[in-house]
């Protein structure tokens, strides 16, 4: 544990989970300040347990600390009890490793994983004593930089950031650090440094772009304010995933976190092309890590952490071509060393169930299916590539294998959805129950019966997906659809075996506003924060009324962001960013979705999305023409 602590024993004993704030964990980086030219505070703007589960932070934390002249430390959003104490006692927010105030750092970096954390960003800036608006900062403030999925439409929070890093972090940070050291040595102004940052591929500097609007509220033009500023910022991609940096000594948290296991990323990207999925577009093209390298990683990571579970991470692990070979190795090694293997993101088919039978212990946990929509028509609209026959065959195989708990995930509010599509959710849950009773004879049930949990979330259109132009449902429409779903389930013969959960509608609407929002929303975000909104992603802290009041005060109509279908020629708030997938391809897929036509996946046939421009991965592998 740290010898020097920013908080007194009295404070630590008065708050929940003081381990969130003391640092000193195994594998955390401690350096001699005399060798350091750049101090980087890396923030996940949520509580410690969630931030410490994020692989991206572990990768960049480890990478930055490999540099002799850089010390990267961690900071998270203080929970509400700690937030109050810090304000009452004028305690500045500090980094875990050194316990030094964030205000004295060179960089404050945020990973932006979900829109509902935006007020937490302001909380971190405020508690750190860093000017909230970038225009008010001087060299006495850190350079505030954001990255991650939400940086692909950074506009609602653009006024609070100096820089955004667009793309995968392994490639350009060293160049950025070198530029910073040079700017400091040469005595450059902050403004000149930011301009020079704009010359690095993948770095978006919001203050260097002027946004003008038409009378109807849509964007008229996005214009660089200075010659030499690129009109479009192209995402950075890690071209050689196998030889890219990977953290062999991840920081070991003191308390149980959401992902309490070794996480091994087997690939990036996805071949499937689901039209609602932002990650599937942002991380194109699919790139795989070499199996032999992953086998080495597994042994080293388990030795360096002492974890008793290893998880294979990707968007669709079943599509990793080396999965069989990797699992053969892991099953032998993990059985010998009493380590569990976790396999999220598997497609439920005979192969996957066979794999799960080998890796799961005798007590079978629940199986997860994600049909996403209740009817085949809607699954075709969203390009899910999963038929009812696939689902029932998977369920059959699972029941034969001894499983009796099934989780089903669906979305409500998908483009073009009808009542029949929604009622299909109850139908498919019932058919799975019927499949169980037909597959497992009474004498083999051992007193157990089928348990099905159907969960629905509300569809939120995201930038850089074919549905970025789609209208979104209102809160009232969402709740009506949840009611139809519930009635549909209650009408089923096997309803007593089916449980139904649904998501909070107000939070989904706000997520939709922020996901496709523009710079006008920064005033709203600032004002709701000033009125006490933080931890909006936590339902017990979410204050929807305040958000609506502040939107009204700013003369902004939520329905402008939510309900409106965008036209082909509209300039979208994120059009200054190139995610590697062309707008033309996304529009083609939007039009194709309206016809209910399924597009092939990347292994079957190339759809010309633009990912091939990076010259790597799936784009340059032979096409099979089959699923």
XYZ file of C-alpha atoms in Angstrom:
627
model
C 0.000 0.000 0.000
C 1.098 3.613 -0.531
C 3.154 5.139 2.284
C 1.892 8.585 1.261
C -1.906 8.886 1.143
C -3.974 11.860 0.028
C -6.724 10.925 2.471
C -6.570 10.703 6.263
C -7.352 7.464 8.089
C -10.442 9.178 9.479
C -11.792 9.812 5.952
C -10.844 6.352 4.692
C -12.711 4.743 7.583
C -15.830 6.848 6.922
C -16.374 5.960 3.215
C -17.526 2.869 1.377
C -14.741 0.817 -0.253
C -11.701 2.913 0.715
C -9.581 0.541 -1.414
C -10.815 2.522 -4.416
C -8.572 5.443 -3.428
C -5.340 4.132 -1.881
C -3.400 2.711 -4.862
C -0.419 0.438 -4.193
C -1.893 -2.622 -5.917
C 0.337 -5.427 -7.192
C 1.750 -4.593 -10.672
C 0.910 -0.884 -10.388
C 3.662 1.390 -11.741
C 5.763 3.497 -9.384
C 8.541 5.620 -10.891
C 11.227 8.076 -9.829
C 10.016 11.562 -10.771
C 13.555 12.724 -11.587
C 13.471 10.576 -14.755
C 9.985 11.673 -15.841
C 9.176 14.288 -18.484
C 5.475 13.475 -18.930
C 2.929 12.606 -16.270
C -0.258 11.104 -17.687
C -3.392 10.614 -15.570
C -5.624 7.975 -17.187
C -9.271 8.252 -16.177
C -12.200 5.901 -16.579
C -15.048 8.278 -15.606
C -16.903 5.767 -13.432
C -16.157 3.907 -10.201
C -12.942 1.948 -9.648
C -14.551 -1.503 -10.004
C -15.857 -0.741 -13.499
C -12.768 1.116 -14.695
C -10.387 -1.583 -13.476
C -12.293 -4.136 -15.561
C -11.569 -2.277 -18.789
C -8.936 -3.928 -20.988
C -8.181 -0.733 -22.939
C -6.932 1.054 -19.805
C -4.702 -1.893 -18.878
C -3.193 -1.926 -22.396
C -2.412 1.808 -22.566
C -1.365 1.997 -18.902
C 1.177 -0.751 -19.499
C 2.322 0.694 -22.843
C 2.847 4.228 -21.505
C 4.774 2.941 -18.498
C 7.146 1.080 -20.828
C 8.386 4.550 -21.867
C 11.185 5.689 -19.565
C 10.152 9.349 -19.750
C 6.419 8.783 -19.072
C 4.634 7.872 -15.852
C 1.019 6.881 -16.385
C -1.205 6.742 -13.313
C -4.889 5.967 -12.820
C -7.827 8.022 -11.607
C -11.528 7.154 -11.402
C -14.714 9.010 -10.532
C -15.029 9.273 -6.750
C -18.305 7.712 -5.588
C -20.924 10.118 -4.232
C -19.835 9.749 -0.559
C -16.224 10.556 -1.461
C -17.301 13.353 -3.818
C -19.065 15.137 -0.916
C -16.078 14.776 1.425
C -13.640 16.114 -1.185
C -15.793 19.192 -1.788
C -16.386 19.846 1.923
C -12.675 19.558 2.765
C -11.219 21.115 -0.417
C -9.320 17.915 -1.231
C -8.191 17.968 -4.892
C -8.683 14.818 -6.955
C -5.496 12.742 -7.036
C -3.920 9.882 -8.976
C -3.775 6.492 -7.272
C -0.087 5.661 -7.729
C 1.556 8.852 -6.408
C -1.503 10.319 -4.616
C -0.510 13.636 -6.273
C -3.183 16.123 -7.457
C -4.282 15.680 -11.092
C -3.931 19.423 -11.702
C -0.136 19.048 -11.792
C -0.109 16.403 -14.533
C 0.804 17.018 -18.187
C -2.093 14.993 -19.639
C -5.486 13.948 -18.337
C -6.834 11.202 -20.596
C -10.417 9.911 -20.549
C -11.613 6.679 -22.063
C -15.145 7.349 -23.366
C -17.020 4.052 -23.293
C -20.626 5.233 -22.929
C -22.514 8.479 -23.322
C -24.075 8.379 -19.856
C -20.688 9.101 -18.246
C -20.421 12.635 -19.692
C -21.296 14.448 -16.447
C -18.671 12.329 -14.654
C -16.042 13.857 -16.953
C -16.999 17.290 -15.617
C -16.919 15.931 -12.063
C -13.308 14.777 -12.572
C -12.250 18.098 -14.138
C -14.011 20.091 -11.418
C -12.600 18.103 -8.467
C -9.138 18.326 -10.085
C -9.297 22.109 -10.301
C -8.880 21.928 -14.097
C -10.819 24.512 -16.126
C -13.914 22.725 -17.424
C -13.951 24.473 -20.827
C -10.847 23.964 -22.983
C -10.905 27.650 -24.040
C -10.225 28.666 -20.419
C -7.146 26.453 -19.921
C -3.528 27.550 -19.758
C -0.245 25.617 -19.553
C -1.024 25.332 -15.817
C -3.742 22.817 -16.752
C -3.167 19.336 -18.159
C -3.883 18.658 -21.842
C -7.290 16.936 -21.724
C -7.610 14.137 -24.288
C -10.405 11.631 -24.950
C -10.476 8.310 -26.786
C -12.667 5.217 -27.107
C -16.004 4.558 -28.862
C -17.709 7.849 -27.913
C -14.836 9.869 -29.398
C -16.253 8.948 -32.831
C -18.940 11.533 -32.132
C -17.229 13.781 -29.600
C -19.327 16.848 -30.441
C -21.597 17.029 -27.343
C -18.447 17.162 -25.163
C -16.102 18.833 -27.686
C -15.927 22.112 -25.728
C -14.473 20.317 -22.689
C -11.598 18.575 -24.517
C -8.344 19.821 -26.007
C -7.818 16.704 -28.127
C -9.508 13.480 -29.147
C -7.589 10.411 -30.231
C -9.591 8.689 -32.970
C -8.867 4.978 -33.215
C -6.715 2.390 -31.485
C -4.259 3.795 -28.944
C -1.194 1.678 -29.651
C -0.032 3.671 -32.675
C 0.323 7.447 -32.172
C 0.802 8.298 -28.509
C 4.599 8.205 -28.672
C 4.487 10.795 -31.460
C 2.125 12.946 -29.371
C 4.393 12.721 -26.305
C 7.467 13.666 -28.354
C 5.613 16.685 -29.738
C 4.609 17.746 -26.212
C 8.186 17.552 -24.929
C 9.375 19.572 -27.926
C 6.650 22.218 -27.424
C 7.631 22.617 -23.767
C 11.363 22.835 -24.630
C 10.700 25.458 -27.310
C 8.255 27.474 -25.202
C 5.380 27.144 -27.700
C 1.969 28.545 -26.813
C -0.752 26.059 -25.909
C -2.653 27.071 -29.079
C 0.354 26.377 -31.311
C 0.893 23.005 -29.632
C -2.746 22.056 -30.303
C -2.377 23.084 -33.945
C 0.724 20.888 -34.288
C -1.236 18.015 -32.697
C -3.793 18.333 -35.519
C -1.010 17.360 -37.942
C -0.752 13.908 -36.321
C -3.021 11.394 -38.043
C -5.915 10.372 -35.780
C -5.804 13.484 -33.567
C -8.930 15.661 -33.662
C -8.647 19.149 -32.141
C -12.231 20.450 -31.735
C -11.222 24.098 -31.186
C -9.806 24.173 -34.730
C -13.219 23.558 -36.365
C -16.112 25.967 -36.726
C -19.627 24.496 -36.860
C -22.309 26.587 -38.573
C -26.020 25.774 -38.587
C -29.017 26.161 -40.886
C -32.294 27.668 -39.688
C -33.813 24.202 -39.210
C -31.063 23.303 -36.682
C -29.122 20.938 -38.931
C -25.451 21.571 -39.663
C -24.630 23.916 -42.526
C -20.857 23.374 -42.587
C -17.897 22.023 -40.614
C -14.962 24.319 -41.398
C -11.331 24.206 -40.208
C -10.526 27.638 -38.727
C -6.892 27.653 -39.835
C -5.014 26.652 -42.964
C -3.349 23.257 -42.640
C -5.977 21.766 -40.321
C -7.275 18.573 -41.981
C -10.925 18.644 -43.059
C -11.270 14.967 -42.090
C -9.510 13.033 -39.287
C -8.888 9.380 -40.180
C -8.962 6.697 -37.496
C -5.777 4.999 -36.362
C -5.618 1.206 -36.603
C -3.198 -1.312 -35.114
C -1.993 -3.106 -38.258
C -0.098 -5.970 -36.589
C -2.166 -7.172 -33.652
C 0.007 -10.227 -32.936
C 3.106 -8.137 -32.259
C 1.330 -5.177 -30.671
C 1.943 -4.389 -27.015
C -0.100 -6.479 -24.564
C 0.068 -6.069 -20.761
C 1.681 -9.153 -19.208
C 1.427 -7.743 -15.678
C -2.038 -6.145 -15.368
C -2.701 -4.193 -12.177
C -4.337 -6.434 -9.565
C -7.231 -4.653 -7.800
C -7.645 -4.921 -4.023
C -11.395 -5.450 -4.272
C -13.585 -7.585 -6.500
C -14.165 -5.858 -9.815
C -16.610 -6.551 -12.638
C -14.083 -8.598 -14.653
C -12.205 -10.462 -11.919
C -10.127 -12.638 -14.242
C -7.372 -12.697 -16.841
C -8.713 -11.184 -20.062
C -7.042 -12.274 -23.294
C -8.016 -10.420 -26.462
C -7.965 -12.943 -29.334
C -8.933 -10.563 -32.150
C -10.320 -7.114 -32.978
C -13.168 -6.376 -35.319
C -16.059 -8.546 -36.437
C -17.126 -10.151 -39.713
C -20.856 -10.098 -39.006
C -21.986 -6.602 -39.991
C -25.019 -6.327 -37.689
C -26.553 -2.991 -38.712
C -27.235 -1.777 -35.157
C -23.726 -2.526 -33.865
C -21.294 0.378 -33.654
C -18.301 -1.668 -32.482
C -18.662 -3.972 -35.489
C -18.053 -0.977 -37.788
C -15.509 0.999 -35.713
C -13.069 -1.879 -35.312
C -13.107 -3.041 -38.925
C -11.328 -4.816 -40.478
C -11.151 -7.993 -38.400
C -7.590 -8.821 -37.316
C -6.586 -11.941 -35.392
C -3.806 -12.629 -32.900
C -1.573 -15.644 -33.563
C -2.546 -18.764 -31.592
C 1.008 -19.567 -30.426
C 1.422 -16.014 -29.119
C -1.870 -16.319 -27.212
C -0.736 -19.608 -25.663
C 2.401 -17.836 -24.367
C 0.264 -14.945 -23.091
C -2.076 -17.288 -21.217
C 0.745 -18.973 -19.274
C 2.480 -15.677 -18.437
C -0.719 -13.830 -17.454
C -1.931 -16.600 -15.152
C 1.497 -16.787 -13.467
C 1.729 -12.994 -13.050
C -1.762 -12.526 -11.629
C -2.743 -15.650 -9.719
C -6.246 -15.439 -11.191
C -8.247 -18.659 -11.312
C -10.163 -17.788 -14.468
C -9.222 -16.758 -17.998
C -11.632 -15.136 -20.444
C -11.251 -14.931 -24.218
C -12.257 -11.451 -25.355
C -13.552 -10.336 -28.766
C -16.787 -9.188 -30.403
C -17.529 -12.722 -31.699
C -15.154 -15.345 -30.311
C -16.725 -18.158 -32.389
C -15.346 -16.451 -35.512
C -11.710 -16.664 -34.331
C -10.146 -19.138 -36.759
C -7.669 -20.478 -34.209
C -10.294 -21.167 -31.535
C -10.101 -24.981 -31.728
C -6.329 -25.046 -31.435
C -6.254 -22.440 -28.662
C -8.920 -24.243 -26.643
C -7.181 -27.604 -26.925
C -4.133 -25.995 -25.356
C -6.108 -24.039 -22.716
C -8.223 -27.029 -21.648
C -5.090 -29.096 -20.952
C -3.222 -26.279 -19.229
C -6.174 -24.941 -17.233
C -7.317 -28.369 -16.049
C -3.807 -29.047 -14.785
C -3.635 -25.687 -12.975
C -7.268 -25.637 -11.729
C -8.187 -22.562 -13.813
C -11.663 -21.929 -15.267
C -12.120 -20.834 -18.880
C -14.767 -18.232 -19.721
C -16.041 -17.883 -23.285
C -18.298 -14.864 -23.795
C -19.444 -13.850 -27.293
C -19.988 -17.364 -28.633
C -22.603 -18.142 -31.268
C -24.884 -20.839 -29.919
C -24.330 -23.779 -32.257
C -23.261 -27.416 -31.918
C -19.560 -26.477 -32.051
C -19.840 -23.813 -29.339
C -21.912 -26.043 -27.069
C -19.409 -28.844 -27.462
C -16.683 -26.384 -26.495
C -18.663 -25.141 -23.483
C -19.301 -28.707 -22.318
C -15.544 -29.209 -22.239
C -14.659 -25.998 -20.431
C -17.528 -25.516 -17.971
C -17.663 -27.309 -14.684
C -20.443 -29.758 -13.853
C -22.920 -27.143 -12.645
C -24.064 -25.733 -15.970
C -24.547 -21.976 -15.823
C -27.149 -20.311 -18.019
C -26.708 -20.058 -21.770
C -27.111 -16.723 -23.515
C -28.767 -16.279 -26.906
C -29.035 -12.841 -28.516
C -31.709 -13.101 -31.223
C -32.038 -9.252 -30.913
C -35.468 -9.289 -32.620
C -38.612 -11.362 -32.202
C -39.257 -12.194 -35.862
C -37.167 -13.448 -38.765
C -38.207 -10.397 -40.770
C -36.663 -8.068 -38.184
C -33.553 -10.209 -37.824
C -33.065 -9.798 -41.568
C -33.590 -6.026 -41.291
C -30.800 -5.768 -38.703
C -28.605 -8.312 -40.563
C -28.376 -10.564 -37.525
C -27.714 -13.686 -39.590
C -29.532 -15.937 -37.133
C -32.657 -17.949 -37.918
C -35.291 -19.377 -35.594
C -34.110 -22.809 -36.697
C -30.562 -21.909 -35.519
C -31.892 -20.800 -32.141
C -34.049 -23.883 -31.581
C -31.303 -26.229 -32.783
C -28.899 -24.520 -30.381
C -31.406 -24.817 -27.543
C -31.953 -28.513 -28.348
C -28.214 -29.221 -28.259
C -27.942 -27.298 -24.976
C -30.746 -29.256 -23.320
C -29.211 -32.550 -24.457
C -25.947 -31.302 -22.923
C -27.572 -30.678 -19.550
C -28.334 -26.951 -19.578
C -31.742 -25.795 -18.333
C -31.310 -22.016 -17.949
C -31.509 -19.749 -20.978
C -31.086 -15.966 -21.213
C -32.503 -14.212 -24.275
C -31.583 -10.666 -25.320
C -33.776 -8.560 -27.607
C -34.046 -4.926 -28.682
C -37.282 -2.963 -28.919
C -37.719 0.035 -31.202
C -35.739 -1.249 -34.190
C -36.374 0.567 -37.504
C -39.575 -0.590 -39.192
C -40.705 -2.725 -36.237
C -44.367 -3.837 -36.000
C -46.489 -5.324 -33.201
C -46.124 -8.762 -34.826
C -42.330 -8.496 -34.594
C -42.594 -7.651 -30.893
C -45.079 -10.428 -30.143
C -42.556 -12.815 -31.694
C -40.404 -12.401 -28.560
C -42.965 -14.322 -26.495
C -43.367 -16.883 -29.285
C -39.677 -17.682 -29.472
C -39.343 -17.908 -25.675
C -42.275 -20.330 -25.632
C -40.835 -22.433 -28.474
C -37.589 -22.784 -26.506
C -39.604 -24.010 -23.492
C -41.460 -26.496 -25.731
C -38.098 -27.666 -27.115
C -36.946 -28.379 -23.557
C -39.995 -30.466 -22.673
C -39.736 -32.406 -25.951
C -35.989 -32.949 -25.584
C -35.598 -33.817 -21.894
C -37.832 -36.669 -20.640
C -39.387 -36.189 -17.210
C -37.232 -38.876 -15.596
C -34.036 -37.048 -16.682
C -34.930 -33.608 -15.317
C -33.763 -34.432 -11.760
C -36.430 -32.200 -10.281
C -35.275 -29.250 -12.388
C -37.209 -27.491 -15.092
C -36.553 -24.921 -17.779
C -35.858 -21.311 -16.737
C -35.977 -18.644 -19.442
C -35.188 -14.976 -18.849
C -36.096 -12.669 -21.736
C -34.568 -9.172 -21.506
C -35.232 -6.226 -23.786
C -33.184 -3.079 -24.161
C -34.341 -0.101 -26.181
C -32.650 0.466 -29.533
C -30.405 3.545 -29.696
C -29.110 4.495 -33.193
C -25.359 5.123 -33.111
C -22.964 7.060 -35.381
C -21.087 5.056 -38.029
C -23.769 2.381 -38.320
C -26.297 1.926 -41.136
C -28.955 3.032 -38.630
C -27.293 6.411 -37.939
C -29.999 7.995 -40.117
C -32.895 6.147 -38.418
C -35.555 7.716 -36.202
C -35.545 6.521 -32.595
C -38.596 5.733 -30.493
C -39.833 8.061 -27.765
C -40.110 7.002 -24.125
C -43.863 6.442 -24.545
C -43.368 4.250 -27.637
C -40.707 2.218 -25.829
C -42.968 1.606 -22.832
C -45.876 0.628 -25.104
C -43.600 -1.910 -26.798
C -42.424 -3.286 -23.445
C -46.089 -3.707 -22.504
C -46.829 -5.571 -25.770
C -43.821 -7.824 -25.063
C -44.997 -8.569 -21.522
C -48.537 -9.363 -22.692
C -47.119 -11.551 -25.469
C -45.114 -13.558 -22.925
C -48.064 -13.824 -20.512
C -50.200 -15.236 -23.331
C -47.821 -18.177 -23.832
C -48.614 -21.694 -22.707
C -45.310 -21.903 -20.806
C -45.401 -18.383 -19.363
C -44.602 -19.566 -15.814
C -41.155 -20.659 -17.053
C -40.451 -17.255 -18.663
C -39.319 -14.149 -16.786
C -39.243 -10.734 -18.497
C -36.946 -7.741 -17.767
C -36.788 -4.432 -19.585
C -34.492 -1.419 -19.579
C -35.180 2.094 -18.308
C -36.767 4.151 -21.115
C -35.724 7.659 -19.982
C -32.045 6.714 -19.860
C -32.258 5.198 -23.359
C -33.727 8.417 -24.713
C -30.959 10.528 -23.208
C -28.356 8.108 -24.545
C -29.925 8.581 -27.985
C -29.742 12.381 -27.689
C -26.079 12.328 -26.645
C -25.054 9.619 -29.143
C -26.092 11.650 -32.208
C -25.888 15.090 -30.641
C -23.976 18.220 -31.652
C -21.984 20.931 -29.866
C -25.111 22.747 -28.713
C -25.525 20.042 -26.070
C -22.346 21.027 -24.198
C -24.254 23.852 -22.451
C -26.881 21.354 -21.306
C -24.244 18.899 -20.021
C -22.503 21.693 -18.116
C -25.744 22.998 -16.580
C -27.082 19.601 -15.484
C -23.709 18.876 -13.878
C -23.910 22.176 -11.994
C -27.311 21.013 -10.709
C -25.872 17.810 -9.274
C -26.103 15.266 -12.100
C -23.325 12.675 -11.924
C -23.358 8.891 -12.346
C -26.221 9.138 -14.851
C -25.502 5.546 -15.924
C -26.618 4.408 -12.450
C -30.431 4.384 -12.357
C -30.575 5.461 -8.694
C -28.598 8.625 -9.554
C -30.226 9.475 -12.901
C -32.276 12.708 -12.792
C -34.190 12.805 -16.061
C -36.282 15.859 -15.121
C -33.184 18.039 -14.754
C -31.928 17.017 -18.196
C -35.285 17.854 -19.806
C -35.488 21.209 -17.984
C -32.000 22.215 -19.114
C -32.709 21.196 -22.716
C -35.784 23.417 -22.646
C -33.795 26.335 -21.176
C -31.256 25.949 -23.982
C -34.143 25.978 -26.536
C -33.224 22.471 -27.687
C -35.937 19.984 -28.630
C -35.151 16.377 -27.585
C -37.268 15.152 -30.517
C -34.941 16.910 -32.972
C -32.214 14.492 -31.894
C -34.431 11.466 -31.299
C -37.424 11.232 -33.596
C -36.155 12.693 -36.850
C -35.025 10.536 -39.779
C -31.866 12.065 -41.276
C -31.597 12.581 -45.034
C -28.782 11.327 -47.245
C -27.336 14.794 -47.859
C -27.495 16.003 -44.235
C -24.133 16.898 -42.689
C -23.911 14.782 -39.539
C -22.132 16.160 -36.437
C -19.371 13.533 -36.762
C -18.706 13.999 -40.483
C -15.206 15.393 -39.811
C -14.200 11.899 -38.661
C -13.409 8.933 -40.940
C -13.832 5.625 -39.111
C -12.497 3.626 -42.069
C -15.985 2.564 -43.190
C -17.382 4.814 -45.900
C -20.590 6.804 -45.566
C -21.618 5.409 -48.990
C -21.364 1.830 -47.695
C -23.385 2.667 -44.571
C -26.084 4.352 -46.679
C -26.271 1.292 -48.975
C -26.762 -0.904 -45.904
C -29.465 1.463 -44.574
C -31.341 1.156 -47.882
C -30.808 -2.625 -47.952
C -32.203 -2.919 -44.414
C -35.475 -1.323 -45.535
C -35.910 -4.187 -48.009
C -35.237 -6.767 -45.279
C -32.306 -8.161 -47.243
C -29.381 -9.858 -45.481
C -25.832 -8.864 -46.500
C -23.065 -11.495 -46.470
C -20.419 -11.476 -43.751
C -16.776 -10.604 -44.490
C -15.692 -14.244 -44.864
C -18.424 -14.953 -47.404
C -17.953 -11.926 -49.633
C -16.442 -8.430 -49.531
C -19.067 -5.676 -49.356
C -16.605 -2.877 -50.164
C -17.011 -1.060 -46.861
C -13.655 0.715 -47.101
C -11.843 -1.344 -44.445
C -9.508 -2.777 -47.097
C -7.796 0.620 -47.319
C -5.851 -0.339 -44.190
C -4.251 -3.235 -46.090
C -4.631 -5.862 -43.349
C -6.803 -8.584 -41.866
C -9.890 -10.298 -43.221
C -9.993 -8.077 -46.323
C -7.000 -9.941 -47.744
C -8.073 -13.487 -46.945
C -9.868 -15.821 -49.396
C -13.664 -15.636 -49.383
C -15.568 -18.865 -48.726
C -18.998 -17.911 -50.047
C -20.476 -19.854 -47.084
C -21.288 -18.862 -43.518
